[in-house]
PDB file of C-alpha atoms in Angstrom:
ATOM      1  CA  PRO A 250    -116.746 -32.165  48.119  1.00 77.00           C
ATOM      2  CA  PRO A 251    -117.309 -29.454  48.449  1.00 86.00           C
ATOM      3  CA  VAL A 252    -121.014 -29.578  47.982  1.00 90.00           C
ATOM      4  CA  LYS A 253    -123.652 -26.948  47.151  1.00 88.00           C
ATOM      5  CA  PRO A 254    -123.914 -24.215  47.863  1.00 93.00           C
ATOM      6  CA  ALA A 255    -120.237 -24.081  47.552  1.00 94.00           C
ATOM      7  CA  PRO A 256    -119.326 -22.826  43.914  1.00 94.00           C
ATOM      8  CA  GLU A 257    -116.444 -25.049  42.995  1.00 96.00           C
ATOM      9  CA  ALA A 258    -118.558 -27.766  41.415  1.00 94.00           C
ATOM     10  CA  LEU A 259    -120.367 -25.177  39.276  1.00 95.00           C
ATOM     11  CA  TRP A 260    -117.189 -23.478  38.311  1.00 95.00           C
ATOM     12  CA  ARG A 261    -115.830 -26.838  37.184  1.00 95.00           C
ATOM     13  CA  ALA A 262    -118.713 -27.501  35.030  1.00 95.00           C
ATOM     14  CA  ALA A 263    -118.483 -24.051  33.376  1.00 95.00           C
ATOM     15  CA  GLU A 264    -114.936 -24.739  32.754  1.00 96.00           C
ATOM     16  CA  ARG A 265    -115.488 -28.102  31.251  1.00 96.00           C
ATOM     17  CA  MET A 266    -118.062 -26.466  28.823  1.00 97.00           C
ATOM     18  CA  GLY A 267    -115.556 -23.795  28.011  1.00 97.00           C
ATOM     19  CA  THR A 268    -117.988 -21.132  29.190  1.00 95.00           C
ATOM     20  CA  PRO A 269    -117.409 -18.365  31.701  1.00 91.00           C
ATOM     21  CA  ALA A 270    -119.465 -18.758  34.840  1.00 89.00           C
ATOM     22  CA  SER A 271    -121.244 -15.493  34.043  1.00 84.00           C
ATOM     23  CA  GLY A 272    -122.574 -17.200  30.823  1.00 88.00           C
ATOM     24  CA  CYS A 273    -124.292 -20.053  32.673  1.00 92.00           C
ATOM     25  CA  VAL A 274    -127.557 -20.627  34.264  1.00 93.00           C
ATOM     26  CA  MET A 275    -128.106 -23.028  37.116  1.00 94.00           C
ATOM     27  CA  VAL A 276    -131.553 -24.856  37.004  1.00 96.00           C
ATOM     28  CA  GLY A 277    -132.611 -26.223  40.323  1.00 96.00           C
ATOM     29  CA  ASP A 278    -135.317 -26.863  42.767  1.00 96.00           C
ATOM     30  CA  PHE A 279    -133.781 -26.118  46.127  1.00 95.00           C
ATOM     31  CA  VAL A 280    -132.383 -22.997  47.853  1.00 96.00           C
ATOM     32  CA  TYR A 281    -128.996 -24.447  47.817  1.00 95.00           C
ATOM     33  CA  ASP A 282    -129.009 -24.663  43.930  1.00 95.00           C
ATOM     34  CA  LEU A 283    -129.877 -20.828  43.805  1.00 94.00           C
ATOM     35  CA  VAL A 284    -127.272 -19.892  46.466  1.00 94.00           C
ATOM     36  CA  GLY A 285    -124.643 -21.944  44.711  1.00 94.00           C
ATOM     37  CA  ALA A 286    -125.447 -20.291  41.424  1.00 93.00           C
ATOM     38  CA  ARG A 287    -125.179 -16.699  43.101  1.00 89.00           C
ATOM     39  CA  ARG A 288    -121.857 -17.725  44.728  1.00 90.00           C
ATOM     40  CA  ALA A 289    -120.563 -18.948  41.349  1.00 91.00           C
ATOM     41  CA  GLY A 290    -121.550 -15.855  39.602  1.00 87.00           C
ATOM     42  CA  MET A 291    -124.170 -17.626  37.518  1.00 90.00           C
ATOM     43  CA  ARG A 292    -127.904 -16.938  36.713  1.00 90.00           C
ATOM     44  CA  ALA A 293    -130.444 -19.107  38.593  1.00 94.00           C
ATOM     45  CA  VAL A 294    -133.736 -20.590  37.466  1.00 96.00           C
ATOM     46  CA  LEU A 295    -136.015 -22.100  39.992  1.00 97.00           C
ATOM     47  CA  VAL A 296    -138.494 -24.914  38.913  1.00 97.00           C
ATOM     48  CA  GLN A 297    -141.289 -26.943  40.690  1.00 96.00           C
ATOM     49  CA  ARG A 298    -141.324 -24.750  43.867  1.00 95.00           C
ATOM     50  CA  PRO A 299    -144.098 -22.276  43.462  1.00 93.00           C
ATOM     51  CA  GLY A 300    -144.501 -21.315  47.143  1.00 93.00           C
ATOM     52  CA  ALA A 301    -140.827 -21.374  48.106  1.00 95.00           C
ATOM     53  CA  GLU A 302    -139.981 -18.532  50.623  1.00 94.00           C
ATOM     54  CA  TRP A 303    -136.452 -18.377  49.065  1.00 91.00           C
ATOM     55  CA  LYS A 304    -137.781 -17.781  45.501  1.00 91.00           C
ATOM     56  CA  HIS A 305    -136.317 -14.242  45.505  1.00 87.00           C
ATOM     57  CA  TRP A 306    -132.851 -15.838  44.908  1.00 87.00           C
ATOM     58  CA  ALA A 307    -133.880 -16.814  41.393  1.00 93.00           C
ATOM     59  CA  ASP A 308    -133.743 -14.737  38.220  1.00 91.00           C
ATOM     60  CA  ALA A 309    -136.872 -16.627  37.001  1.00 93.00           C
ATOM     61  CA  SER A 310    -139.265 -19.253  38.591  1.00 94.00           C
ATOM     62  CA  PHE A 311    -141.463 -21.772  36.830  1.00 96.00           C
ATOM     63  CA  ASP A 312    -144.018 -23.623  38.850  1.00 96.00           C
ATOM     64  CA  ARG A 313    -143.601 -26.789  36.759  1.00 95.00           C
ATOM     65  CA  LEU A 314    -140.671 -28.172  34.910  1.00 94.00           C
ATOM     66  CA  ALA A 315    -142.787 -28.484  31.871  1.00 95.00           C
ATOM     67  CA  ASP A 316    -143.388 -24.583  32.100  1.00 96.00           C
ATOM     68  CA  PHE A 317    -139.721 -24.032  31.833  1.00 95.00           C
ATOM     69  CA  VAL A 318    -139.415 -26.487  28.866  1.00 95.00           C
ATOM     70  CA  GLU A 319    -142.183 -24.450  27.105  1.00 96.00           C
ATOM     71  CA  TYR A 320    -140.282 -21.251  27.781  1.00 95.00           C
ATOM     72  CA  LEU A 321    -137.232 -22.629  26.271  1.00 95.00           C
ATOM     73  CA  LYS A 322    -139.045 -23.191  22.937  1.00 95.00           C
ATOM     74  CA  GLU A 323    -139.330 -19.371  22.497  1.00 93.00           C
ATOM     75  CA  PRO A 324    -137.228 -17.831  25.275  1.00 89.00           C
ATOM     76  CA  VAL A 325    -137.411 -14.100  25.955  1.00 83.00           C
ATOM     77  CA  PRO A 326    -134.487 -12.320  27.907  1.00 78.00           C
ATOM     78  CA  LEU A 327    -134.936 -12.541  31.647  1.00 76.00           C
ATOM     79  CA  LEU A 328    -134.349  -9.619  33.871  1.00 76.00           C
ATOM     80  CA  PRO A 329    -131.732 -10.510  36.440  1.00 80.00           C
ATOM     81  CA  TRP A 330    -132.706 -10.428  39.911  1.00 80.00           C
ATOM     82  CA  GLU A 331    -130.353  -7.552  40.642  1.00 78.00           C
ATOM     83  CA  TYR A 332    -132.714  -5.403  38.395  1.00 75.00           C
ATOM     84  CA  ARG A 333    -135.954  -6.748  39.859  1.00 74.00           C
ATOM     85  CA  SER A 334    -136.802  -3.184  41.144  1.00 70.00           C
ATOM     86  CA  LEU A 335    -136.802  -1.970  37.391  1.00 67.00           C
ATOM     87  CA  GLN A 336    -139.141  -4.540  36.235  1.00 63.00           C
ATOM     88  CA  GLY A 337    -142.166  -2.907  34.481  1.00 61.00           C
ATOM     89  CA  ARG A 338    -140.524   0.432  34.398  1.00 55.00           C
ATOM     90  CA  ASP A 339    -140.598   2.221  31.118  1.00 54.00           C
ATOM     91  CA  GLY A 340    -137.385   3.320  29.810  1.00 50.00           C
ATOM     92  CA  LEU A 341    -135.127   0.227  30.502  1.00 60.00           C
ATOM     93  CA  ASP A 342    -134.237   0.279  26.791  1.00 65.00           C
ATOM     94  CA  GLU A 343    -133.382   3.955  27.089  1.00 67.00           C
ATOM     95  CA  LEU A 344    -131.114   3.236  29.928  1.00 69.00           C
ATOM     96  CA  ALA A 345    -129.189   0.836  27.682  1.00 76.00           C
ATOM     97  CA  ARG A 346    -128.567   3.743  25.221  1.00 80.00           C
ATOM     98  CA  CYS A 347    -127.139   6.054  27.966  1.00 85.00           C
ATOM     99  CA  ALA A 348    -123.823   6.162  29.729  1.00 90.00           C
ATOM    100  CA  LEU A 349    -122.725   7.899  32.899  1.00 90.00           C
ATOM    101  CA  SER A 350    -119.477   9.582  32.621  1.00 91.00           C
ATOM    102  CA  ILE A 351    -117.411  10.059  35.651  1.00 91.00           C
ATOM    103  CA  PRO A 352    -113.986  11.757  35.972  1.00 91.00           C
ATOM    104  CA  ALA A 353    -111.232   9.630  37.318  1.00 91.00           C
ATOM    105  CA  SER A 354    -110.517  12.355  39.833  1.00 89.00           C
ATOM    106  CA  CYS A 355    -113.724  11.978  41.570  1.00 88.00           C
ATOM    107  CA  ASP A 356    -113.205  11.083  45.066  1.00 86.00           C
ATOM    108  CA  ASN A 357    -116.276   8.898  45.141  1.00 88.00           C
ATOM    109  CA  LEU A 358    -115.869   7.184  41.951  1.00 91.00           C
ATOM    110  CA  LEU A 359    -116.472   3.674  43.039  1.00 92.00           C
ATOM    111  CA  ALA A 360    -119.278   4.497  45.359  1.00 91.00           C
ATOM    112  CA  VAL A 361    -121.014   6.790  43.080  1.00 91.00           C
ATOM    113  CA  SER A 362    -120.819   4.139  40.251  1.00 91.00           C
ATOM    114  CA  MET A 363    -122.284   1.529  42.568  1.00 90.00           C
ATOM    115  CA  TYR A 364    -125.021   3.796  43.553  1.00 88.00           C
ATOM    116  CA  TYR A 365    -126.079   4.584  39.948  1.00 87.00           C
ATOM    117  CA  ALA A 366    -125.641   0.799  38.965  1.00 87.00           C
ATOM    118  CA  ALA A 367    -128.358  -0.021  41.775  1.00 83.00           C
ATOM    119  CA  LYS A 368    -130.446   2.713  40.243  1.00 80.00           C
ATOM    120  CA  GLY A 369    -130.398   0.895  36.894  1.00 80.00           C
ATOM    121  CA  VAL A 370    -127.550   2.658  34.949  1.00 86.00           C
ATOM    122  CA  LEU A 371    -125.963   0.009  32.704  1.00 87.00           C
ATOM    123  CA  ASN A 372    -123.077   1.824  31.134  1.00 92.00           C
ATOM    124  CA  PHE A 373    -120.262   3.763  32.611  1.00 94.00           C
ATOM    125  CA  HIS A 374    -117.314   5.726  31.266  1.00 94.00           C
ATOM    126  CA  VAL A 375    -114.337   6.805  33.330  1.00 94.00           C
ATOM    127  CA  GLU A 376    -112.772   9.989  32.035  1.00 92.00           C
ATOM    128  CA  GLY A 377    -109.031   9.954  32.470  1.00 93.00           C
ATOM    129  CA  GLU A 378    -106.685   7.589  34.281  1.00 94.00           C
ATOM    130  CA  GLY A 379    -106.210   6.819  37.883  1.00 94.00           C
ATOM    131  CA  SER A 380    -105.898   4.328  40.627  1.00 95.00           C
ATOM    132  CA  VAL A 381    -108.041   3.450  43.775  1.00 95.00           C
ATOM    133  CA  THR A 382    -106.996   5.725  46.412  1.00 93.00           C
ATOM    134  CA  ALA A 383    -107.430   5.199  50.185  1.00 93.00           C
ATOM    135  CA  GLU A 384    -110.349   7.307  50.383  1.00 90.00           C
ATOM    136  CA  GLN A 385    -112.163   5.633  47.508  1.00 90.00           C
ATOM    137  CA  TRP A 386    -111.258   2.282  48.983  1.00 91.00           C
ATOM    138  CA  SER A 387    -112.633   3.240  52.383  1.00 90.00           C
ATOM    139  CA  ARG A 388    -116.168   4.149  50.986  1.00 88.00           C
ATOM    140  CA  ILE A 389    -116.827   0.667  49.696  1.00 88.00           C
ATOM    141  CA  PRO A 390    -117.191  -1.672  52.601  1.00 88.00           C
ATOM    142  CA  GLY A 391    -115.567  -5.144  52.371  1.00 88.00           C
ATOM    143  CA  LEU A 392    -113.018  -4.331  49.720  1.00 89.00           C
ATOM    144  CA  SER A 393    -109.753  -6.087  50.490  1.00 91.00           C
ATOM    145  CA  PRO A 394    -106.702  -3.737  50.946  1.00 93.00           C
ATOM    146  CA  ALA A 395    -105.209  -5.415  47.805  1.00 94.00           C
ATOM    147  CA  TRP A 396    -107.573  -3.210  45.916  1.00 93.00           C
ATOM    148  CA  LEU A 397    -105.422  -0.002  46.991  1.00 95.00           C
ATOM    149  CA  ASP A 398    -103.631   1.486  43.971  1.00 96.00           C
ATOM    150  CA  MET A 399    -105.567  -0.962  41.421  1.00 96.00           C
ATOM    151  CA  PRO A 400    -106.414   0.860  38.148  1.00 96.00           C
ATOM    152  CA  LEU A 401    -109.776   2.489  38.675  1.00 94.00           C
ATOM    153  CA  ARG A 402    -111.170   1.075  35.353  1.00 94.00           C
ATOM    154  CA  GLU A 403    -110.034  -2.391  36.456  1.00 95.00           C
ATOM    155  CA  ALA A 404    -111.636  -1.934  39.970  1.00 94.00           C
ATOM    156  CA  LEU A 405    -114.926  -0.486  38.657  1.00 95.00           C
ATOM    157  CA  GLY A 406    -115.078  -3.311  36.061  1.00 93.00           C
ATOM    158  CA  PHE A 407    -114.719  -5.909  38.620  1.00 91.00           C
ATOM    159  CA  LEU A 408    -117.238  -4.421  41.113  1.00 92.00           C
ATOM    160  CA  LEU A 409    -119.926  -3.964  38.333  1.00 90.00           C
ATOM    161  CA  GLU A 410    -119.426  -7.470  36.841  1.00 84.00           C
ATOM    162  CA  SER A 411    -119.658  -9.081  40.434  1.00 81.00           C
ATOM    163  CA  ARG A 412    -122.739  -7.368  41.361  1.00 83.00           C
ATOM    164  CA  TYR A 413    -124.623  -5.954  38.338  1.00 84.00           C
ATOM    165  CA  PRO A 414    -124.427  -8.436  35.380  1.00 77.00           C
ATOM    166  CA  LEU A 415    -125.898  -6.011  32.923  1.00 79.00           C
ATOM    167  CA  ALA A 416    -123.684  -3.134  33.807  1.00 87.00           C
ATOM    168  CA  GLY A 417    -120.385  -2.396  32.163  1.00 90.00           C
ATOM    169  CA  LEU A 418    -117.515  -0.160  31.267  1.00 93.00           C
ATOM    170  CA  LEU A 419    -117.407   1.641  27.819  1.00 93.00           C
ATOM    171  CA  GLU A 420    -114.254   2.584  26.034  1.00 91.00           C
ATOM    172  CA  ASP A 421    -116.051   3.840  23.041  1.00 90.00           C
ATOM    173  CA  THR A 422    -118.923   6.072  23.828  1.00 90.00           C
ATOM    174  CA  SER A 423    -120.144   6.703  20.361  1.00 90.00           C
ATOM    175  CA  GLY A 424    -123.929   6.016  19.959  1.00 88.00           C
ATOM    176  CA  TYR A 425    -124.556   6.677  23.645  1.00 88.00           C
ATOM    177  CA  SER A 426    -126.114   9.634  25.186  1.00 87.00           C
ATOM    178  CA  MET A 427    -123.673  10.702  27.785  1.00 86.00           C
ATOM    179  CA  VAL A 428    -124.714  11.946  31.253  1.00 83.00           C
ATOM    180  CA  ALA A 429    -122.137  13.644  33.469  1.00 81.00           C
ATOM    181  CA  VAL A 430    -121.990  13.051  37.264  1.00 76.00           C
ATOM    182  CA  ASP A 431    -123.032  16.332  38.971  1.00 65.00           C
ATOM    183  CA  PRO A 432    -119.904  17.878  40.683  1.00 50.00           C
ATOM    184  CA  GLU A 433    -122.020  18.485  43.738  1.00 55.00           C
ATOM    185  CA  GLU A 434    -123.033  14.720  43.870  1.00 57.00           C
ATOM    186  CA  GLN A 435    -119.204  13.651  43.582  1.00 48.00           C
ATOM    187  CA  GLY A 436    -118.690  14.578  47.220  1.00 45.00           C
ATOM    188  CA  ALA A 437    -122.056  13.165  48.448  1.00 48.00           C
ATOM    189  CA  SER A 438    -122.033   9.883  50.453  1.00 45.00           C
ATOM    190  CA  HIS A 439    -124.168   7.202  48.796  1.00 40.00           C
TER     191      HIS A 439
END
């Protein structure tokens, strides 16, 4: 104990392999395998359940285990479930070469960043230094008060990593097309 979907067993397995949970994939055939993977911060692959109502929890689904084995012979990158709305959209590669630049003074920095991450922005750059203010904290439901006064870069990095696995913070922006947040949008609620 605890058993799936509790993440502890998956975390222990990742630790024993010397791999961070975010670098692991859980392959399973039941909803608790997929939910456990999500709770552990892992990718999830569903096998042998073509009509499952909870298939949406998986990053990829293979009707037969043999299909998954075939896929592994010549794998192609899978689009994580968090980005499913972008599938088939032109320009995903272009998004990877762009970065959103947000001033640390932006009252909505965390909320605006999460809004753009949900739209598919993959790279973020925080201009300047700062800490999470009470106003910034209040705009992200569910954040513990322990986040107050946390360095902005640290807080944003954690939020992005926990929700959008392809998104991240850039220190060095060379080689990226930079897009600035519209000052009008900084005060908007998302």
